[in-house]
């Protein structure tokens, strides 16, 4: 850093989400930087309790810089991997270019190494920032194809709204009980981002299926059916999902590896303005086309 943060009136804080004023100050930083309101999470029980935020605050309690780690266990090639996600990286414009972010990244990565996480994951539109710390780009692929022969259409699903507290509780329960949607590459346990992403994009439909009990996150754009995630103890085949949703689309885009869907699609590069980056041995062993469900984006 060009000058010690203490000498320029800043205080370093870590693990500060227990302080409502400090949490509100981070909400303001992320709103001012990215135009998003992460305080929506307060409706669902607050931020991920595994979060470990690292930040600088000024004398007025304004959060001027932050970078957070959180635990996001992943299923990768049939093995449960202790992974950490990194998010909420931002520095207020008047504080940029002084090494604050470098300092916070180093603290966060050192903390994760000390916790023995096997894998670090992040999404960014500035990959160069993280290459110095061992992160490599993981190309993402969506899976496209024609629909499977369907089971009998039965329109047996119902749409859930997170505005409804009973529906929100049902979705939260299933998120905590879930089987990873893919054995190749999927989140094994993490509820908060699914809920937040659902709130951020009103185009996402959440449909409840009773057999097997699950919530399907999906979108319909013109003729295209886009499958985003499935949350449940068991993963229904794609044919059962389409029948339950009464959808007869062409084509289909599946935004996750479809190994548990009894359907095969053709992997195609996923168009996105952000790159998925990973570091750790588990990242080096990725051999098959992968995609992080858009519902897990962070
Ligand atoms: C990106 C951002 C966090 C950098 O914060 P900062 O405090 O100015 O960064 P630092 O001064 O600590 O610089 C750290 C390193 O990042 C590099 N860097 C800074 N901005 C960068 C950018 N936009 N793209 C690539 N590298 C960048 C610096 O050159 C420096 O490299 P070095 O360690 O090799 O010297 C800040 O500009 C910001 O909040 N931008 C808007 C939000 C954003 O993009 N967040 C990151 C989301 S992944």
PDB file of C-alpha atoms in Angstrom, residues 13-27 42 47 53 57 61:
ATOM      1  CA  UNK A  13     -12.456  -4.843  10.128  1.00  0.00           C
ATOM      2  CA  UNK A  14     -13.007  -8.530   9.502  1.00  0.00           C
ATOM      3  CA  UNK A  15     -16.033 -10.760  10.221  1.00  0.00           C
ATOM      4  CA  UNK A  16     -18.201  -7.718  10.989  1.00  0.00           C
ATOM      5  CA  UNK A  17     -21.682  -8.856   9.830  1.00  0.00           C
ATOM      6  CA  UNK A  18     -22.811  -9.132  13.448  1.00  0.00           C
ATOM      7  CA  UNK A  19     -22.765  -5.304  13.578  1.00  0.00           C
ATOM      8  CA  UNK A  20     -25.953  -4.032  11.842  1.00  0.00           C
ATOM      9  CA  UNK A  21     -24.418  -0.602  11.113  1.00  0.00           C
ATOM     10  CA  UNK A  22     -21.390  -2.178   9.439  1.00  0.00           C
ATOM     11  CA  UNK A  23     -23.618  -4.522   7.402  1.00  0.00           C
ATOM     12  CA  UNK A  24     -25.686  -1.510   6.320  1.00  0.00           C
ATOM     13  CA  UNK A  25     -22.457   0.252   5.304  1.00  0.00           C
ATOM     14  CA  UNK A  26     -21.515  -2.702   3.065  1.00  0.00           C
ATOM     15  CA  UNK A  27     -25.046  -2.707   1.583  1.00  0.00           C
ATOM     16  CA  UNK A  42     -32.559  -9.650   5.389  1.00  0.00           C
ATOM     17  CA  UNK A  47     -26.328 -12.885   4.618  1.00  0.00           C
ATOM     18  CA  UNK A  53     -15.884 -10.116   5.035  1.00  0.00           C
ATOM     19  CA  UNK A  57     -14.183   1.795   7.173  1.00  0.00           C
ATOM     20  CA  UNK A  61     -18.459   4.310   9.562  1.00  0.00           C
TER      21      UNK A  61
END
